[in-house]
């Protein structure tokens, strides 16, 4: 497939973007930083460099099941009645061959140190790109640092040669699309090269053809905190897409997945079972008390999962002090907990 390199239209597009950003972002020139304003980090994004944000993220994620969230970077913060953090996460649905991706997770930590997730926004970088090229996008599941990905880093550096007006700093390499060459998506912070302009987040798309020529194919600015209330954050129940479907009996679950699950008797205080399946790869049974169910949550004692393969399918992101492996009837299990648990 032949892809025409349209140099002059691209230059016009970049200059239009620069002028637009200078008009919108420099409107805050000479303004002082105010309480409630988002502060985007231009460097020092790693979890190790942001211990307060990392601690809040870990607290907020305790008990989150179904999807694993790996903190990649702290992108910014907002001082309110406490602090809001915008965190880049890599996600994996807890199931064999679970779907992967990247999201912006918003963490609110109040003045007492309690933390919660207030919003989770998918970064659908494949859909954002303005292209009609063939080939699906592949999520980068290796080291997200651009410098650790030689091909993507080289293409980015070549595409940025001579680029003026806005300074972009790569935060993470998110993924690529194989076309007649490669297209790469890099999350960056950007700042118009003018006095007092505020940094922002953007997805920078780089196209590298088969001859090694690279160019910026698109730049999409990402809004930060659009859904948050800077004056008074309110507690929210974050809706995360549920990959499971509910069935009536364990026999129904076995029919859908192709394998059975045998569970013991339910505890007296939680006599009811909720049975769910994940495509053809997992069965999950929750022991609950239906009489105590509310709109917000189930009264759950514990859950049992069975899946294909040997990977961890617990979906429990809680960091525990006590982790061990024991063998029961030829099966290896890994109980974990904190304190005496």
PDB file of C-alpha atoms in Angstrom, residues 75-325:
ATOM      1  CA  UNK A  75       0.653  13.364  35.275  1.00  0.00           C
ATOM      2  CA  UNK A  76      -0.654  16.170  37.442  1.00  0.00           C
ATOM      3  CA  UNK A  77      -2.374  17.250  40.636  1.00  0.00           C
ATOM      4  CA  UNK A  78      -5.048  19.650  41.802  1.00  0.00           C
ATOM      5  CA  UNK A  79      -5.253  21.188  45.280  1.00  0.00           C
ATOM      6  CA  UNK A  80      -8.837  21.184  46.556  1.00  0.00           C
ATOM      7  CA  UNK A  81     -10.132  20.146  49.993  1.00  0.00           C
ATOM      8  CA  UNK A  82      -7.357  17.608  49.819  1.00  0.00           C
ATOM      9  CA  UNK A  83      -5.643  16.685  46.546  1.00  0.00           C
ATOM     10  CA  UNK A  84      -6.750  15.243  43.202  1.00  0.00           C
ATOM     11  CA  UNK A  85      -4.193  13.253  41.203  1.00  0.00           C
ATOM     12  CA  UNK A  86      -4.311  12.359  37.517  1.00  0.00           C
ATOM     13  CA  UNK A  87      -2.552   9.016  37.053  1.00  0.00           C
ATOM     14  CA  UNK A  88      -1.664   7.184  33.845  1.00  0.00           C
ATOM     15  CA  UNK A  89      -2.398   3.474  34.287  1.00  0.00           C
ATOM     16  CA  UNK A  90      -1.944   0.394  32.158  1.00  0.00           C
ATOM     17  CA  UNK A  91      -4.915  -1.946  32.516  1.00  0.00           C
ATOM     18  CA  UNK A  92      -5.429  -5.672  32.096  1.00  0.00           C
ATOM     19  CA  UNK A  93      -8.749  -7.465  32.454  1.00  0.00           C
ATOM     20  CA  UNK A  94      -8.146 -10.296  34.926  1.00  0.00           C
ATOM     21  CA  UNK A  95      -8.771 -13.268  32.673  1.00  0.00           C
ATOM     22  CA  UNK A  96      -6.735 -15.417  30.317  1.00  0.00           C
ATOM     23  CA  UNK A  97      -5.848 -13.227  27.321  1.00  0.00           C
ATOM     24  CA  UNK A  98      -7.557 -10.320  29.082  1.00  0.00           C
ATOM     25  CA  UNK A  99      -7.947  -7.066  27.160  1.00  0.00           C
ATOM     26  CA  UNK A 100      -5.239  -4.465  27.785  1.00  0.00           C
ATOM     27  CA  UNK A 101      -5.137  -0.700  27.471  1.00  0.00           C
ATOM     28  CA  UNK A 102      -4.307   2.636  29.072  1.00  0.00           C
ATOM     29  CA  UNK A 103      -6.500   4.932  31.153  1.00  0.00           C
ATOM     30  CA  UNK A 104      -6.343   8.177  33.086  1.00  0.00           C
ATOM     31  CA  UNK A 105      -7.368   7.389  36.664  1.00  0.00           C
ATOM     32  CA  UNK A 106      -8.389  10.263  38.921  1.00  0.00           C
ATOM     33  CA  UNK A 107      -7.596   9.756  42.609  1.00  0.00           C
ATOM     34  CA  UNK A 108      -8.965  12.014  45.341  1.00  0.00           C
ATOM     35  CA  UNK A 109      -7.228  12.050  48.748  1.00  0.00           C
ATOM     36  CA  UNK A 110      -9.032  14.003  51.452  1.00  0.00           C
ATOM     37  CA  UNK A 111      -7.522  15.890  54.377  1.00  0.00           C
ATOM     38  CA  UNK A 112      -7.705  12.801  56.612  1.00  0.00           C
ATOM     39  CA  UNK A 113      -5.671  10.666  54.200  1.00  0.00           C
ATOM     40  CA  UNK A 114      -8.579   8.588  52.857  1.00  0.00           C
ATOM     41  CA  UNK A 115      -8.410   8.024  49.091  1.00  0.00           C
ATOM     42  CA  UNK A 116     -10.854   6.963  46.387  1.00  0.00           C
ATOM     43  CA  UNK A 117     -11.143   6.702  42.627  1.00  0.00           C
ATOM     44  CA  UNK A 118     -13.391   9.477  41.304  1.00  0.00           C
ATOM     45  CA  UNK A 119     -13.115   8.830  37.568  1.00  0.00           C
ATOM     46  CA  UNK A 120     -11.491   6.487  35.061  1.00  0.00           C
ATOM     47  CA  UNK A 121     -11.150   7.644  31.444  1.00  0.00           C
ATOM     48  CA  UNK A 122     -10.085   5.286  28.661  1.00  0.00           C
ATOM     49  CA  UNK A 123      -7.305   6.456  26.327  1.00  0.00           C
ATOM     50  CA  UNK A 124      -8.605   5.054  23.057  1.00  0.00           C
ATOM     51  CA  UNK A 125      -5.533   6.111  21.124  1.00  0.00           C
ATOM     52  CA  UNK A 126      -6.408   4.067  18.076  1.00  0.00           C
ATOM     53  CA  UNK A 127      -9.763   5.833  17.696  1.00  0.00           C
ATOM     54  CA  UNK A 128      -8.221   9.274  18.267  1.00  0.00           C
ATOM     55  CA  UNK A 129      -5.810   9.006  15.348  1.00  0.00           C
ATOM     56  CA  UNK A 130      -6.921  10.738  12.171  1.00  0.00           C
ATOM     57  CA  UNK A 131      -6.024   8.041   9.667  1.00  0.00           C
ATOM     58  CA  UNK A 132      -7.543   5.501   7.331  1.00  0.00           C
ATOM     59  CA  UNK A 133      -4.577   3.143   7.480  1.00  0.00           C
ATOM     60  CA  UNK A 134      -4.921  -0.623   7.655  1.00  0.00           C
ATOM     61  CA  UNK A 135      -3.792  -2.615  10.668  1.00  0.00           C
ATOM     62  CA  UNK A 136      -4.934  -2.745  14.279  1.00  0.00           C
ATOM     63  CA  UNK A 137      -3.258  -0.985  17.189  1.00  0.00           C
ATOM     64  CA  UNK A 138      -1.076  -3.009  19.566  1.00  0.00           C
ATOM     65  CA  UNK A 139      -0.872  -1.861  23.179  1.00  0.00           C
ATOM     66  CA  UNK A 140       2.678  -1.569  24.514  1.00  0.00           C
ATOM     67  CA  UNK A 141       2.887  -3.975  27.460  1.00  0.00           C
ATOM     68  CA  UNK A 142       6.660  -3.657  27.883  1.00  0.00           C
ATOM     69  CA  UNK A 143       8.630  -0.785  29.398  1.00  0.00           C
ATOM     70  CA  UNK A 144       6.508   2.321  28.686  1.00  0.00           C
ATOM     71  CA  UNK A 145       9.492   4.688  28.606  1.00  0.00           C
ATOM     72  CA  UNK A 146       9.965   5.901  25.030  1.00  0.00           C
ATOM     73  CA  UNK A 147      13.751   5.617  25.398  1.00  0.00           C
ATOM     74  CA  UNK A 148      13.366   1.880  26.091  1.00  0.00           C
ATOM     75  CA  UNK A 149      11.670   1.313  22.707  1.00  0.00           C
ATOM     76  CA  UNK A 150      14.370   1.857  20.098  1.00  0.00           C
ATOM     77  CA  UNK A 151      12.243   1.930  16.944  1.00  0.00           C
ATOM     78  CA  UNK A 152       9.558   4.189  18.366  1.00  0.00           C
ATOM     79  CA  UNK A 153      12.127   6.472  19.986  1.00  0.00           C
ATOM     80  CA  UNK A 154      14.134   6.815  16.774  1.00  0.00           C
ATOM     81  CA  UNK A 155      11.026   7.643  14.736  1.00  0.00           C
ATOM     82  CA  UNK A 156       9.883  10.182  17.331  1.00  0.00           C
ATOM     83  CA  UNK A 157      13.267  11.920  17.392  1.00  0.00           C
ATOM     84  CA  UNK A 158      13.411  12.117  13.592  1.00  0.00           C
ATOM     85  CA  UNK A 159       9.839  13.442  13.367  1.00  0.00           C
ATOM     86  CA  UNK A 160      10.565  16.127  15.952  1.00  0.00           C
ATOM     87  CA  UNK A 161      13.655  17.475  14.187  1.00  0.00           C
ATOM     88  CA  UNK A 162      13.032  21.122  13.369  1.00  0.00           C
ATOM     89  CA  UNK A 163       9.656  21.157  15.116  1.00  0.00           C
ATOM     90  CA  UNK A 164       9.183  24.588  16.708  1.00  0.00           C
ATOM     91  CA  UNK A 165       6.519  26.495  18.594  1.00  0.00           C
ATOM     92  CA  UNK A 166       5.645  23.811  21.144  1.00  0.00           C
ATOM     93  CA  UNK A 167       8.058  21.779  23.277  1.00  0.00           C
ATOM     94  CA  UNK A 168       6.896  18.169  23.731  1.00  0.00           C
ATOM     95  CA  UNK A 169       8.276  15.840  26.405  1.00  0.00           C
ATOM     96  CA  UNK A 170       7.444  12.123  25.986  1.00  0.00           C
ATOM     97  CA  UNK A 171       5.903  10.514  29.059  1.00  0.00           C
ATOM     98  CA  UNK A 172       5.032   7.044  27.755  1.00  0.00           C
ATOM     99  CA  UNK A 173       4.984   5.053  24.533  1.00  0.00           C
ATOM    100  CA  UNK A 174       1.453   3.615  24.400  1.00  0.00           C
ATOM    101  CA  UNK A 175       1.348   1.464  21.273  1.00  0.00           C
ATOM    102  CA  UNK A 176       1.851   1.060  17.552  1.00  0.00           C
ATOM    103  CA  UNK A 177      -0.019   0.287  14.360  1.00  0.00           C
ATOM    104  CA  UNK A 178       1.583  -1.689  11.534  1.00  0.00           C
ATOM    105  CA  UNK A 179       0.797  -0.058   8.196  1.00  0.00           C
ATOM    106  CA  UNK A 180       3.101   0.513   5.217  1.00  0.00           C
ATOM    107  CA  UNK A 181       5.690   1.139   7.886  1.00  0.00           C
ATOM    108  CA  UNK A 182       4.657   1.894  11.476  1.00  0.00           C
ATOM    109  CA  UNK A 183       2.611   4.458  13.309  1.00  0.00           C
ATOM    110  CA  UNK A 184       3.406   5.118  16.969  1.00  0.00           C
ATOM    111  CA  UNK A 185       1.349   6.782  19.705  1.00  0.00           C
ATOM    112  CA  UNK A 186       3.262   8.649  22.424  1.00  0.00           C
ATOM    113  CA  UNK A 187       1.693  10.407  25.412  1.00  0.00           C
ATOM    114  CA  UNK A 188       3.495  13.709  25.919  1.00  0.00           C
ATOM    115  CA  UNK A 189       3.344  16.847  27.964  1.00  0.00           C
ATOM    116  CA  UNK A 190       3.493  19.945  25.794  1.00  0.00           C
ATOM    117  CA  UNK A 191       4.131  23.600  26.428  1.00  0.00           C
ATOM    118  CA  UNK A 192       3.936  26.476  23.961  1.00  0.00           C
ATOM    119  CA  UNK A 193       7.319  28.186  23.814  1.00  0.00           C
ATOM    120  CA  UNK A 194       6.018  31.531  25.094  1.00  0.00           C
ATOM    121  CA  UNK A 195       6.168  33.177  28.524  1.00  0.00           C
ATOM    122  CA  UNK A 196       3.827  31.899  31.239  1.00  0.00           C
ATOM    123  CA  UNK A 197       2.085  29.300  29.095  1.00  0.00           C
ATOM    124  CA  UNK A 198       0.757  26.293  30.992  1.00  0.00           C
ATOM    125  CA  UNK A 199       1.733  22.692  30.119  1.00  0.00           C
ATOM    126  CA  UNK A 200      -0.878  20.292  28.745  1.00  0.00           C
ATOM    127  CA  UNK A 201      -1.208  16.609  27.786  1.00  0.00           C
ATOM    128  CA  UNK A 202      -1.327  15.354  24.199  1.00  0.00           C
ATOM    129  CA  UNK A 203      -1.211  12.169  22.168  1.00  0.00           C
ATOM    130  CA  UNK A 204       1.494  12.589  19.540  1.00  0.00           C
ATOM    131  CA  UNK A 205       1.203  10.257  16.536  1.00  0.00           C
ATOM    132  CA  UNK A 206       4.365   9.527  14.558  1.00  0.00           C
ATOM    133  CA  UNK A 207       4.362   7.816  11.160  1.00  0.00           C
ATOM    134  CA  UNK A 208       7.550   6.044  10.080  1.00  0.00           C
ATOM    135  CA  UNK A 209       7.559   4.767   6.486  1.00  0.00           C
ATOM    136  CA  UNK A 210       9.399   1.752   5.089  1.00  0.00           C
ATOM    137  CA  UNK A 211      12.403   3.891   4.167  1.00  0.00           C
ATOM    138  CA  UNK A 212      12.804   5.261   7.692  1.00  0.00           C
ATOM    139  CA  UNK A 213      11.322   8.693   7.001  1.00  0.00           C
ATOM    140  CA  UNK A 214       9.308   9.934   9.979  1.00  0.00           C
ATOM    141  CA  UNK A 215       6.763  12.701  10.442  1.00  0.00           C
ATOM    142  CA  UNK A 216       4.116  13.863  12.909  1.00  0.00           C
ATOM    143  CA  UNK A 217       0.822  12.545  11.566  1.00  0.00           C
ATOM    144  CA  UNK A 218      -1.439  13.963  14.264  1.00  0.00           C
ATOM    145  CA  UNK A 219      -1.487  15.627  17.694  1.00  0.00           C
ATOM    146  CA  UNK A 220      -4.561  15.284  19.917  1.00  0.00           C
ATOM    147  CA  UNK A 221      -4.759  17.309  23.117  1.00  0.00           C
ATOM    148  CA  UNK A 222      -6.134  15.497  26.179  1.00  0.00           C
ATOM    149  CA  UNK A 223      -8.230  17.451  28.656  1.00  0.00           C
ATOM    150  CA  UNK A 224      -7.378  16.854  32.318  1.00  0.00           C
ATOM    151  CA  UNK A 225     -10.008  16.914  35.039  1.00  0.00           C
ATOM    152  CA  UNK A 226     -12.873  17.814  32.719  1.00  0.00           C
ATOM    153  CA  UNK A 227     -15.291  15.749  34.785  1.00  0.00           C
ATOM    154  CA  UNK A 228     -13.972  16.811  38.191  1.00  0.00           C
ATOM    155  CA  UNK A 229     -15.396  19.504  40.451  1.00  0.00           C
ATOM    156  CA  UNK A 230     -12.516  21.736  41.519  1.00  0.00           C
ATOM    157  CA  UNK A 231     -14.492  23.420  44.291  1.00  0.00           C
ATOM    158  CA  UNK A 232     -15.802  20.425  46.213  1.00  0.00           C
ATOM    159  CA  UNK A 233     -15.098  16.864  45.030  1.00  0.00           C
ATOM    160  CA  UNK A 234     -17.928  14.474  45.712  1.00  0.00           C
ATOM    161  CA  UNK A 235     -17.662  10.771  46.364  1.00  0.00           C
ATOM    162  CA  UNK A 236     -18.591   8.725  43.306  1.00  0.00           C
ATOM    163  CA  UNK A 237     -19.107   5.088  42.462  1.00  0.00           C
ATOM    164  CA  UNK A 238     -16.987   4.673  39.356  1.00  0.00           C
ATOM    165  CA  UNK A 239     -18.629   2.539  36.692  1.00  0.00           C
ATOM    166  CA  UNK A 240     -16.141   0.079  35.213  1.00  0.00           C
ATOM    167  CA  UNK A 241     -17.318  -2.091  32.359  1.00  0.00           C
ATOM    168  CA  UNK A 242     -18.098  -5.581  33.666  1.00  0.00           C
ATOM    169  CA  UNK A 243     -16.725  -8.331  31.398  1.00  0.00           C
ATOM    170  CA  UNK A 244     -18.742 -11.047  33.219  1.00  0.00           C
ATOM    171  CA  UNK A 245     -22.215 -12.353  32.444  1.00  0.00           C
ATOM    172  CA  UNK A 246     -24.466 -13.941  35.064  1.00  0.00           C
ATOM    173  CA  UNK A 247     -25.929 -17.459  34.798  1.00  0.00           C
ATOM    174  CA  UNK A 248     -28.393 -19.373  36.947  1.00  0.00           C
ATOM    175  CA  UNK A 249     -26.538 -22.590  37.797  1.00  0.00           C
ATOM    176  CA  UNK A 250     -23.068 -24.109  37.882  1.00  0.00           C
ATOM    177  CA  UNK A 251     -24.230 -26.440  35.109  1.00  0.00           C
ATOM    178  CA  UNK A 252     -24.995 -23.396  32.933  1.00  0.00           C
ATOM    179  CA  UNK A 253     -21.525 -22.042  33.707  1.00  0.00           C
ATOM    180  CA  UNK A 254     -19.891 -25.337  32.744  1.00  0.00           C
ATOM    181  CA  UNK A 255     -21.825 -25.394  29.476  1.00  0.00           C
ATOM    182  CA  UNK A 256     -20.623 -21.892  28.571  1.00  0.00           C
ATOM    183  CA  UNK A 257     -16.972 -22.401  29.541  1.00  0.00           C
ATOM    184  CA  UNK A 258     -16.411 -26.069  28.772  1.00  0.00           C
ATOM    185  CA  UNK A 259     -15.204 -26.974  32.277  1.00  0.00           C
ATOM    186  CA  UNK A 260     -16.914 -27.537  35.652  1.00  0.00           C
ATOM    187  CA  UNK A 261     -16.496 -25.800  39.002  1.00  0.00           C
ATOM    188  CA  UNK A 262     -17.279 -27.555  42.281  1.00  0.00           C
ATOM    189  CA  UNK A 263     -17.719 -25.399  45.379  1.00  0.00           C
ATOM    190  CA  UNK A 264     -18.346 -26.255  49.008  1.00  0.00           C
ATOM    191  CA  UNK A 265     -21.353 -25.416  51.129  1.00  0.00           C
ATOM    192  CA  UNK A 266     -22.191 -21.735  51.522  1.00  0.00           C
ATOM    193  CA  UNK A 267     -21.586 -20.132  54.932  1.00  0.00           C
ATOM    194  CA  UNK A 268     -24.723 -19.755  57.031  1.00  0.00           C
ATOM    195  CA  UNK A 269     -24.585 -15.943  57.042  1.00  0.00           C
ATOM    196  CA  UNK A 270     -24.162 -15.818  53.228  1.00  0.00           C
ATOM    197  CA  UNK A 271     -26.311 -18.634  51.835  1.00  0.00           C
ATOM    198  CA  UNK A 272     -26.899 -17.259  48.328  1.00  0.00           C
ATOM    199  CA  UNK A 273     -24.696 -17.763  45.266  1.00  0.00           C
ATOM    200  CA  UNK A 274     -24.142 -15.393  42.367  1.00  0.00           C
ATOM    201  CA  UNK A 275     -22.641 -17.324  39.439  1.00  0.00           C
ATOM    202  CA  UNK A 276     -20.878 -15.499  36.611  1.00  0.00           C
ATOM    203  CA  UNK A 277     -18.789 -16.474  33.594  1.00  0.00           C
ATOM    204  CA  UNK A 278     -16.184 -14.666  31.527  1.00  0.00           C
ATOM    205  CA  UNK A 279     -16.593 -15.790  27.907  1.00  0.00           C
ATOM    206  CA  UNK A 280     -15.210 -19.358  27.768  1.00  0.00           C
ATOM    207  CA  UNK A 281     -12.289 -18.797  30.137  1.00  0.00           C
ATOM    208  CA  UNK A 282     -13.497 -18.323  33.734  1.00  0.00           C
ATOM    209  CA  UNK A 283     -16.227 -19.170  36.240  1.00  0.00           C
ATOM    210  CA  UNK A 284     -16.794 -17.004  39.320  1.00  0.00           C
ATOM    211  CA  UNK A 285     -19.036 -17.755  42.300  1.00  0.00           C
ATOM    212  CA  UNK A 286     -19.853 -15.095  44.913  1.00  0.00           C
ATOM    213  CA  UNK A 287     -21.299 -16.184  48.271  1.00  0.00           C
ATOM    214  CA  UNK A 288     -23.637 -13.379  49.369  1.00  0.00           C
ATOM    215  CA  UNK A 289     -26.592 -12.558  51.599  1.00  0.00           C
ATOM    216  CA  UNK A 290     -29.263 -11.362  49.192  1.00  0.00           C
ATOM    217  CA  UNK A 291     -31.369  -9.906  52.019  1.00  0.00           C
ATOM    218  CA  UNK A 292     -28.612  -7.404  52.846  1.00  0.00           C
ATOM    219  CA  UNK A 293     -28.000  -6.356  49.230  1.00  0.00           C
ATOM    220  CA  UNK A 294     -28.112  -2.619  48.544  1.00  0.00           C
ATOM    221  CA  UNK A 295     -27.999  -0.567  45.350  1.00  0.00           C
ATOM    222  CA  UNK A 296     -24.331   0.179  46.044  1.00  0.00           C
ATOM    223  CA  UNK A 297     -22.959  -3.280  46.877  1.00  0.00           C
ATOM    224  CA  UNK A 298     -23.530  -6.935  47.593  1.00  0.00           C
ATOM    225  CA  UNK A 299     -23.112  -8.321  51.104  1.00  0.00           C
ATOM    226  CA  UNK A 300     -20.351 -10.709  50.042  1.00  0.00           C
ATOM    227  CA  UNK A 301     -18.436 -13.207  52.212  1.00  0.00           C
ATOM    228  CA  UNK A 302     -15.976 -14.436  49.604  1.00  0.00           C
ATOM    229  CA  UNK A 303     -15.730 -15.508  45.987  1.00  0.00           C
ATOM    230  CA  UNK A 304     -14.293 -18.515  44.158  1.00  0.00           C
ATOM    231  CA  UNK A 305     -12.836 -18.399  40.648  1.00  0.00           C
ATOM    232  CA  UNK A 306     -11.674 -21.075  38.245  1.00  0.00           C
ATOM    233  CA  UNK A 307     -10.012 -20.332  34.927  1.00  0.00           C
ATOM    234  CA  UNK A 308      -7.857 -21.750  32.180  1.00  0.00           C
ATOM    235  CA  UNK A 309      -4.081 -21.531  32.623  1.00  0.00           C
ATOM    236  CA  UNK A 310      -1.828 -20.896  35.598  1.00  0.00           C
ATOM    237  CA  UNK A 311      -1.820 -17.110  35.896  1.00  0.00           C
ATOM    238  CA  UNK A 312      -3.265 -15.114  38.797  1.00  0.00           C
ATOM    239  CA  UNK A 313      -6.975 -14.555  38.132  1.00  0.00           C
ATOM    240  CA  UNK A 314      -7.887 -13.194  41.567  1.00  0.00           C
ATOM    241  CA  UNK A 315      -8.215  -9.620  40.306  1.00  0.00           C
ATOM    242  CA  UNK A 316      -7.206  -8.422  43.781  1.00  0.00           C
ATOM    243  CA  UNK A 317      -4.902  -5.396  43.466  1.00  0.00           C
ATOM    244  CA  UNK A 318      -4.411  -5.096  47.250  1.00  0.00           C
ATOM    245  CA  UNK A 319      -0.755  -5.125  48.300  1.00  0.00           C
ATOM    246  CA  UNK A 320      -0.460  -7.656  51.157  1.00  0.00           C
ATOM    247  CA  UNK A 321       2.329  -8.155  53.674  1.00  0.00           C
ATOM    248  CA  UNK A 322       1.784 -11.907  54.045  1.00  0.00           C
ATOM    249  CA  UNK A 323       1.989 -13.993  50.870  1.00  0.00           C
ATOM    250  CA  UNK A 324       2.829 -17.697  50.729  1.00  0.00           C
ATOM    251  CA  UNK A 325       2.280 -20.740  48.549  1.00  0.00           C
TER     252      UNK A 325
END
